[in-house]
Coordinates of C-alpha atoms (C1' of nucleotides) in Angstrom, one line a residue:
Chain A
M1 CA 18.2 -9.7 28.5
S2 CA 14.0 -10.3 28.9
G3 CA 14.5 -12.4 32.3
R4 CA 11.8 -13.2 34.5
P5 CA 8.3 -11.3 33.3
R6 CA 7.0 -8.5 35.6
E7 CA 3.3 -10.1 36.5
F8 CA 1.6 -6.7 36.8
D9 CA 1.3 -4.3 33.6
I10 CA 2.8 -1.3 35.0
D11 CA 0.7 1.5 32.9
T12 CA -2.3 -0.3 35.0
A13 CA -0.9 0.4 38.5
L14 CA -0.1 4.0 37.5
D15 CA -2.9 4.8 36.8
Q16 CA -3.6 3.2 40.6
A17 CA -1.3 5.5 42.2
V18 CA -2.5 8.4 41.0
Q19 CA -5.7 7.5 42.2
I20 CA -4.4 7.3 45.7
F21 CA -2.2 9.7 45.3
W22 CA -5.0 12.4 43.8
R23 CA -6.8 11.1 47.4
Q24 CA -4.6 11.3 49.9
G25 CA -1.5 13.3 48.5
Y26 CA 1.9 12.9 48.4
E27 CA 2.8 12.9 52.2
G28 CA -0.5 11.4 53.1
T29 CA 0.1 8.3 51.2
A30 CA 2.7 5.1 51.8
I31 CA 3.9 3.3 49.8
S32 CA 2.1 0.7 51.5
D33 CA -0.7 2.4 50.8
L34 CA -0.2 1.6 47.3
A35 CA 1.1 -2.3 47.0
E36 CA -1.3 -3.4 48.9
T37 CA -4.1 -1.6 46.3
L38 CA -1.9 -2.9 44.0
G39 CA -1.6 -6.5 45.1
I40 CA 2.1 -6.1 45.1
N41 CA 5.2 -6.2 47.1
R42 CA 7.3 -2.9 48.2
P43 CA 10.2 -4.1 46.1
S44 CA 8.3 -4.9 43.2
L45 CA 7.0 -0.9 43.6
Y46 CA 10.8 0.2 44.2
A47 CA 12.2 -2.3 40.9
A48 CA 9.4 -0.6 38.5
F49 CA 9.6 3.3 39.9
G50 CA 12.7 4.0 41.8
N51 CA 11.3 5.4 44.8
K52 CA 8.8 7.4 46.4
E53 CA 9.7 11.0 44.3
A54 CA 10.0 9.3 40.8
L55 CA 6.5 6.9 41.4
F56 CA 5.4 10.3 42.4
R57 CA 6.5 12.3 39.2
K58 CA 5.5 9.8 37.3
A59 CA 2.2 9.7 38.5
L60 CA 1.8 13.0 37.8
D61 CA 3.1 13.3 34.5
R62 CA -0.4 10.2 33.7
Y63 CA -2.3 13.0 35.4
T64 CA -1.8 15.4 33.2
A65 CA -1.9 14.0 30.2
T66 CA -5.2 11.4 31.2
V67 CA -7.3 14.1 33.8
T68 CA -6.9 17.8 32.8
S69 CA -6.5 17.4 28.9
Y70 CA -9.3 19.4 28.9
V71 CA -7.0 21.7 28.8
Q72 CA -5.7 21.7 26.0
E73 CA -8.9 21.1 24.1
A74 CA -10.9 24.0 25.4
F75 CA -7.7 25.9 24.0
K76 CA -9.2 24.4 20.5
E77 CA -12.2 27.0 21.0
P78 CA -12.9 29.4 18.0
T79 CA -12.7 31.8 20.7
A80 CA -11.6 33.8 23.9
R81 CA -14.8 33.5 26.0
G82 CA -15.5 30.0 24.4
V83 CA -12.2 28.8 26.1
A84 CA -12.4 30.1 29.3
E85 CA -15.7 29.2 29.4
R86 CA -14.9 25.4 28.9
L87 CA -11.3 25.7 30.5
M88 CA -13.9 26.6 33.8
L89 CA -16.9 24.2 33.6
G90 CA -13.9 21.3 32.6
A91 CA -12.3 22.4 35.6
A92 CA -15.5 21.0 37.9
D93 CA -16.5 18.2 35.7
A94 CA -12.8 16.4 36.3
T95 CA -13.1 17.4 40.3
T96 CA -16.2 15.4 40.3
R97 CA -15.0 12.4 38.1
E98 CA -17.4 9.2 39.3
G99 CA -15.1 6.5 41.0
C100 CA -11.9 9.8 41.1
P101 CA -11.2 11.5 44.3
Q102 CA -12.9 14.7 44.6
G103 CA -10.8 17.8 43.7
C104 CA -7.3 18.2 41.5
M105 CA -4.4 15.9 42.1
G106 CA -1.6 18.8 41.2
V107 CA -3.9 21.3 43.7
Q108 CA -3.8 19.1 46.6
G109 CA -1.3 16.3 46.2
A110 CA 0.7 19.1 49.0
L111 CA -0.2 22.2 49.0
A112 CA 1.3 22.3 52.4
A113 CA 4.4 19.9 53.4
S114 CA 6.8 19.1 55.5
V115 CA 10.5 20.4 54.8
E116 CA 11.1 16.8 54.1
S117 CA 9.2 16.9 50.9
D118 CA 9.8 20.2 49.9
R119 CA 10.4 19.2 46.6
I120 CA 7.3 17.6 46.0
R121 CA 5.6 21.3 46.8
Y122 CA 7.8 23.1 44.8
L123 CA 7.3 19.6 41.4
L124 CA 2.9 21.3 42.4
S125 CA 4.0 24.9 42.0
D126 CA 5.5 24.3 39.1
W127 CA 3.0 22.2 37.8
R128 CA 0.6 25.2 38.6
S129 CA 2.1 27.5 37.2
A130 CA 2.8 26.1 34.1
A131 CA -0.8 25.7 33.4
Q132 CA -1.4 29.1 34.6
A133 CA 1.9 30.6 31.5
D134 CA 0.0 27.8 28.7
I135 CA -3.5 29.9 29.3
Q136 CA -1.8 32.9 28.7
G137 CA -0.1 32.2 25.7
R138 CA -3.6 31.5 24.7
F139 CA -5.2 34.3 25.3
E140 CA -2.3 36.6 23.7
R141 CA -2.7 34.3 21.1
A142 CA -6.7 36.0 20.6
R143 CA -5.8 38.9 20.9
S144 CA -3.2 38.6 18.2
E145 CA -5.9 37.7 16.3
G146 CA -8.0 40.5 17.7
D147 CA -10.0 38.4 19.2
L148 CA -9.8 40.0 22.7
P149 CA -10.2 43.6 22.9
P150 CA -7.1 45.7 24.1
E151 CA -7.7 46.7 27.1
V152 CA -8.0 43.4 28.7
D153 CA -4.3 41.7 29.8
P154 CA -4.1 38.4 28.5
A155 CA -1.6 38.1 31.8
D156 CA -4.7 39.2 34.1
L157 CA -7.0 37.2 32.8
A158 CA -5.6 33.9 33.1
A159 CA -4.9 35.1 36.5
Y160 CA -8.3 34.8 36.5
V161 CA -9.3 32.2 35.1
T162 CA -6.9 30.0 37.0
T163 CA -7.5 31.4 39.9
V164 CA -11.8 30.4 39.9
M165 CA -10.3 26.7 38.0
Y166 CA -8.2 26.1 41.4
G167 CA -11.3 27.2 43.8
I168 CA -14.1 25.1 41.9
A169 CA -10.7 22.5 43.5
V170 CA -10.9 23.3 46.3
R171 CA -14.8 23.0 46.9
A172 CA -14.6 19.9 44.9
A173 CA -12.9 18.8 47.7
S174 CA -14.7 20.1 50.5
G175 CA -17.6 18.0 49.0
A176 CA -19.9 20.7 46.2
T177 CA -21.1 19.1 43.6
N178 CA -20.9 18.7 39.8
A179 CA -23.7 21.0 39.4
E180 CA -22.8 24.3 41.4
L181 CA -18.9 23.5 40.3
R182 CA -20.5 24.0 36.2
R183 CA -23.0 26.9 38.2
T184 CA -20.2 28.7 39.7
A185 CA -17.9 28.2 36.9
T186 CA -20.8 29.2 34.1
L187 CA -21.4 32.3 35.5
A188 CA -17.1 33.1 36.3
A189 CA -17.8 33.0 32.3
Q190 CA -21.2 35.0 32.1
S191 CA -19.2 37.7 34.1
L192 CA -15.9 38.1 32.7
P193 CA -14.6 41.7 31.8
W194 CA -15.5 42.2 28.5
Chain B
M1 CA -3.6 23.6 93.0
S2 CA -1.8 25.7 91.4
G3 CA 1.6 24.1 91.1
R4 CA 4.6 25.1 89.3
P5 CA 4.3 27.7 86.4
R6 CA 3.9 26.9 83.1
E7 CA 7.7 28.4 81.6
F8 CA 5.8 29.5 78.2
D9 CA 3.0 32.0 77.2
I10 CA 0.3 29.5 76.0
D11 CA -1.2 31.8 73.6
T12 CA 2.4 32.4 72.2
A13 CA 2.4 28.9 72.1
L14 CA -0.7 28.4 70.1
D15 CA 0.8 31.3 68.1
Q16 CA 3.8 29.6 66.7
A17 CA 1.7 26.1 66.3
V18 CA -0.7 28.5 63.9
Q19 CA 2.6 29.2 61.8
I20 CA 3.8 26.1 62.0
F21 CA 0.8 24.1 60.7
W22 CA -0.3 26.7 58.5
R23 CA 3.0 26.1 56.3
Q24 CA 3.5 22.7 56.3
G25 CA 0.0 21.5 56.4
Y26 CA -1.6 19.3 59.6
E27 CA -0.2 15.4 58.3
G28 CA 3.7 17.4 57.3
T29 CA 4.0 18.7 61.2
A30 CA 5.4 16.9 63.9
I31 CA 5.3 17.3 67.2
S32 CA 9.0 17.5 67.4
D33 CA 9.4 20.0 64.8
L34 CA 6.5 22.7 67.3
A35 CA 8.6 21.5 70.0
E36 CA 12.0 22.3 68.9
T37 CA 10.4 25.8 67.7
L38 CA 8.5 27.0 70.6
G39 CA 11.4 26.3 72.3
I40 CA 9.5 23.0 74.9
N41 CA 9.9 19.8 75.3
R42 CA 7.2 17.5 74.3
P43 CA 6.0 15.9 77.1
S44 CA 4.9 19.9 78.0
L45 CA 2.5 20.1 74.6
Y46 CA 0.5 16.7 75.7
A47 CA 0.1 18.6 79.0
A48 CA -0.6 22.0 77.5
F49 CA -3.3 21.0 74.4
G50 CA -4.0 17.4 74.5
N51 CA -2.9 15.9 71.3
K52 CA -2.1 16.7 68.3
E53 CA -5.5 16.6 66.9
A54 CA -7.3 19.3 69.6
L55 CA -3.6 21.5 69.1
F56 CA -5.1 21.5 65.1
R57 CA -8.7 22.4 66.2
K58 CA -6.6 25.3 68.8
A59 CA -4.0 26.7 66.5
L60 CA -7.6 26.7 63.7
D61 CA -9.6 28.5 65.8
R62 CA -7.1 30.7 66.9
Y63 CA -6.0 31.5 62.7
T64 CA -9.6 32.2 62.7
A65 CA -10.0 34.2 65.5
T66 CA -6.9 36.5 63.8
V67 CA -6.1 35.8 59.9
T68 CA -9.0 35.4 59.0
S69 CA -10.6 38.4 61.4
Y70 CA -11.4 40.5 58.2
V71 CA -14.3 38.7 56.8
Q72 CA -16.1 39.3 59.7
E73 CA -14.7 43.1 58.6
A74 CA -15.5 42.8 55.1
F75 CA -19.7 41.9 56.4
K76 CA -20.0 45.5 57.6
E77 CA -19.7 47.0 54.2
P78 CA -22.9 48.6 53.3
T79 CA -23.0 46.9 49.8
A80 CA -22.7 43.6 48.2
R81 CA -20.5 45.3 45.7
G82 CA -18.1 45.9 48.4
V83 CA -18.8 43.1 50.6
A84 CA -17.9 41.1 48.0
E85 CA -14.6 43.2 47.1
R86 CA -13.6 43.3 50.6
L87 CA -13.5 39.8 50.8
M88 CA -11.8 38.7 48.0
L89 CA -9.6 41.9 48.2
G90 CA -8.9 40.2 52.1
A91 CA -8.0 37.3 51.1
A92 CA -5.4 38.3 48.2
D93 CA -3.7 40.2 52.1
A94 CA -4.5 37.3 54.2
T95 CA -2.4 34.8 52.0
T96 CA 0.6 36.9 51.3
R97 CA 1.5 38.6 55.1
E98 CA 4.9 38.3 55.2
G99 CA 6.2 37.3 58.2
C100 CA 3.5 34.6 57.8
P101 CA 3.1 31.4 55.3
Q102 CA 1.8 32.5 51.8
G103 CA -1.4 31.0 51.8
C104 CA -4.6 29.5 53.8
M105 CA -4.1 27.4 56.6
G106 CA -7.9 26.5 56.4
V107 CA -6.8 25.7 52.6
Q108 CA -4.1 23.5 53.3
G109 CA -3.9 22.5 56.1
A110 CA -5.7 19.1 54.5
L111 CA -7.0 19.2 51.5
A112 CA -5.4 15.6 50.9
A113 CA -5.1 13.1 53.7
S114 CA -4.8 9.9 54.7
V115 CA -7.3 7.6 56.9
E116 CA -5.6 8.6 60.0
S117 CA -6.1 12.7 59.5
D118 CA -9.4 12.0 58.0
R119 CA -11.2 13.8 60.5
I120 CA -8.7 16.8 60.0
R121 CA -9.8 17.0 56.2
Y122 CA -13.1 17.0 57.6
L123 CA -12.4 19.8 60.0
L124 CA -11.6 21.7 58.0
S125 CA -13.9 21.1 55.1
D126 CA -15.9 21.8 57.4
W127 CA -14.3 25.5 58.2
R128 CA -14.4 25.9 54.7
S129 CA -18.6 25.7 54.4
A130 CA -18.8 27.7 57.3
A131 CA -17.4 30.6 56.1
Q132 CA -19.4 29.8 52.4
A133 CA -22.6 29.9 54.6
D134 CA -21.2 33.0 57.0
I135 CA -20.8 34.8 53.9
Q136 CA -24.1 33.8 51.8
G137 CA -26.2 35.7 54.9
R138 CA -24.5 38.2 54.4
F139 CA -25.6 38.3 50.9
E140 CA -28.9 37.4 51.9
R141 CA -29.5 40.1 53.7
A142 CA -28.1 42.0 51.6
R143 CA -31.3 41.2 48.8
S144 CA -33.8 41.4 51.3
E145 CA -32.6 45.2 52.3
G146 CA -33.0 45.6 48.6
D147 CA -29.2 46.2 47.5
L148 CA -29.1 43.1 45.4
P149 CA -30.4 42.3 42.5
P150 CA -33.2 39.3 42.4
E151 CA -32.0 38.0 39.4
V152 CA -28.8 37.4 41.8
D153 CA -29.0 34.2 43.7
P154 CA -27.0 34.8 47.4
A155 CA -26.0 30.8 47.4
D156 CA -24.5 31.1 43.3
L157 CA -22.4 34.9 44.5
A158 CA -21.3 33.4 47.9
A159 CA -20.4 30.1 46.0
Y160 CA -18.6 32.7 43.5
V161 CA -16.9 34.8 46.0
T162 CA -15.5 31.7 48.2
T163 CA -14.1 30.2 44.5
V164 CA -12.6 33.2 43.8
M165 CA -10.8 33.6 47.1
Y166 CA -10.0 29.5 47.3
G167 CA -8.4 30.0 44.0
I168 CA -6.6 32.7 45.6
A169 CA -5.2 30.9 48.3
V170 CA -3.7 28.2 46.6
R171 CA -2.4 30.4 44.3
A172 CA -0.2 32.5 47.1
A173 CA 0.4 29.0 48.0
S174 CA 2.1 28.7 44.4
G175 CA 4.1 32.0 44.9
A176 CA 2.0 34.7 43.6
T177 CA 2.9 38.1 45.0
N178 CA 0.4 40.0 47.3
A179 CA 0.0 42.5 43.7
E180 CA -1.2 40.0 41.7
L181 CA -3.8 38.6 43.6
R182 CA -5.2 41.9 44.5
R183 CA -5.1 42.5 40.8
T184 CA -7.5 39.2 40.6
A185 CA -9.3 40.1 43.1
T186 CA -10.6 43.4 41.4
L187 CA -11.3 41.9 38.2
A188 CA -13.4 39.6 39.8
A189 CA -15.5 41.9 42.0
Q190 CA -15.3 44.6 38.4
S191 CA -17.1 41.8 36.8
L192 CA -20.0 41.0 39.0
P193 CA -22.4 39.9 37.6
W194 CA -24.6 42.7 37.9
Chain C
dA1 C1' 20.7 -28.5 30.5
dC2 C1' 22.6 -24.0 31.6
dC3 C1' 23.5 -19.4 32.1
dT4 C1' 21.3 -14.4 31.6
dT5 C1' 18.5 -11.5 33.7
dT6 C1' 14.5 -10.0 35.6
dA7 C1' 11.5 -10.0 39.1
dT8 C1' 9.5 -11.7 43.3
dT9 C1' 9.3 -12.8 48.0
dT10 C1' 10.6 -12.2 53.4
dA11 C1' 13.2 -10.5 56.1
dC12 C1' 15.3 -6.9 57.3
dT13 C1' 17.5 -1.8 58.4
dC14 C1' 17.5 2.5 60.6
dG15 C1' 15.1 6.8 61.4
dT16 C1' 10.3 9.4 63.4
dC17 C1' 5.8 9.6 64.1
dG18 C1' 2.7 9.8 67.9
dT19 C1' 2.4 9.5 72.9
dT20 C1' 3.6 8.1 77.3
dA21 C1' 5.8 7.2 82.9
dC22 C1' 8.5 8.3 85.6
dA23 C1' 11.8 10.2 88.4
dT24 C1' 12.5 15.8 89.4
dT25 C1' 11.8 20.8 90.4
dA26 C1' 9.9 25.1 91.3
dC27 C1' 5.8 27.7 93.2
dC28 C1' 1.6 28.5 96.7
dC29 C1' 0.1 27.6 101.1
dC30 C1' -0.1 26.9 106.2
Chain D
dG1 C1' 10.2 24.4 106.7
dG2 C1' 7.1 21.0 104.7
dG3 C1' 3.2 19.0 101.4
dG4 C1' 0.0 19.9 97.9
dT5 C1' 0.6 20.3 93.3
dA6 C1' 1.4 21.1 88.7
dA7 C1' 5.1 21.9 85.4
dT8 C1' 9.9 20.2 83.5
dG9 C1' 13.1 16.6 81.9
dT10 C1' 15.0 12.5 80.2
dA11 C1' 13.5 7.9 79.1
dA12 C1' 11.3 4.9 76.6
dC13 C1' 7.4 3.1 74.4
dG14 C1' 4.8 0.4 69.6
dA15 C1' 3.8 1.3 65.1
dC16 C1' 4.6 2.3 61.4
dG17 C1' 7.5 5.4 57.9
dA18 C1' 11.4 5.0 53.5
dG19 C1' 14.1 2.0 51.8
dT20 C1' 16.9 -2.5 50.7
dA21 C1' 19.8 -7.0 50.9
dA22 C1' 19.7 -11.7 50.2
dA23 C1' 16.8 -15.5 48.3
dT24 C1' 13.7 -17.6 45.1
dA25 C1' 11.7 -18.2 41.0
dA26 C1' 10.6 -17.6 36.3
dA27 C1' 11.4 -16.8 31.7
dG28 C1' 14.6 -16.1 27.2
dG29 C1' 18.5 -17.7 25.1
dT30 C1' 22.4 -21.1 23.4

DNA sequence: ACCTTTATTTACTCGTCGTTACATTACCCC
DNA sequence: GGGGTAATGTAACGACGAGTAAATAAAGGT
């Protein structure tokens, strides 16, 4: 037990891996990109994380825990309206952080991919579906609390809000500014169907 | 002049190239994928289209002329409201055609990419910006025709509608059905800000 | 001081990538 | 039925992809 100590911090490395996968996507990222940026050799990466797919999964977990934590925060808003607004504004902020890539890793990580990367495409597809399901859960709670009028379907509402969030991510990747995206988020929040 | 005749139809080939780029994205597609599907050899592809980037550009043109022609159609609607609704419903339909990949080639073709594919990323970014600008132009016309209340900004409206369209494309890539996406489009159309 | 353990380094495998040279084949024109 | 022309098929190019084998280096325990 306990041999030669690792010369790099594994969480720092993961943070940098997040940045690169976020910017270049799964297929657009080579292990050598990561190794170069981290200043370590490829075998050290393999020793620490397994393989490319395992590293991406860990990077996605870290991304979820940090960048998209605003989703859980938004759920604490007392009203469904407040939740929806904070979700969409949060998406605008998270996709236009300075010093970070524009857009959302969960969206642009592997929207389309070759057959060899299908597993990652599905991983991200599930990631997005899980987010939508979480949001739907929050709106179902709102309905049971009488916070949502009965004619508003929580599933429809969650679908709508996530659609706007994903659209914001795409526009961020197209170079839209934070101000522009926040305007869209506000407009969408003001014109909610109740 | 006029030597040996080409053994494949160049437009059919382009159609098939659209399908593959649409499904796998730019970086996820290898020239051998295309050659295999078209049943021709790689050098024939190069002779006919130049290189991978040129082929993608031509495929995108074809995609635009066919799959996204609903955008120009929607502009013919008499009211801004009708235009917006048809755009979003059209996006739902175009991203869930049967026999075609789920999603939008202009969105998932290269949202994130390696540095070597930056040119294609920008190409698609410009493609999306051009679409948004077109839509904004239509709403500006609507405003000058008195069809839009003065408090509604055509730029904001176009931004909002394209956001929903892109979000629909992402959800289609996540496996959402046509019916689900049309519900979202209808909901978004009903809750337009005027 | 030695042994075990684990990380690092260097060098390599093997497949695939985009792209191209070269020889061959099929058509039109005269 | 030869030339000219432009497509095809075969085979290769160099670069780079993910992943690994083997030797070396640095720590802890005894």
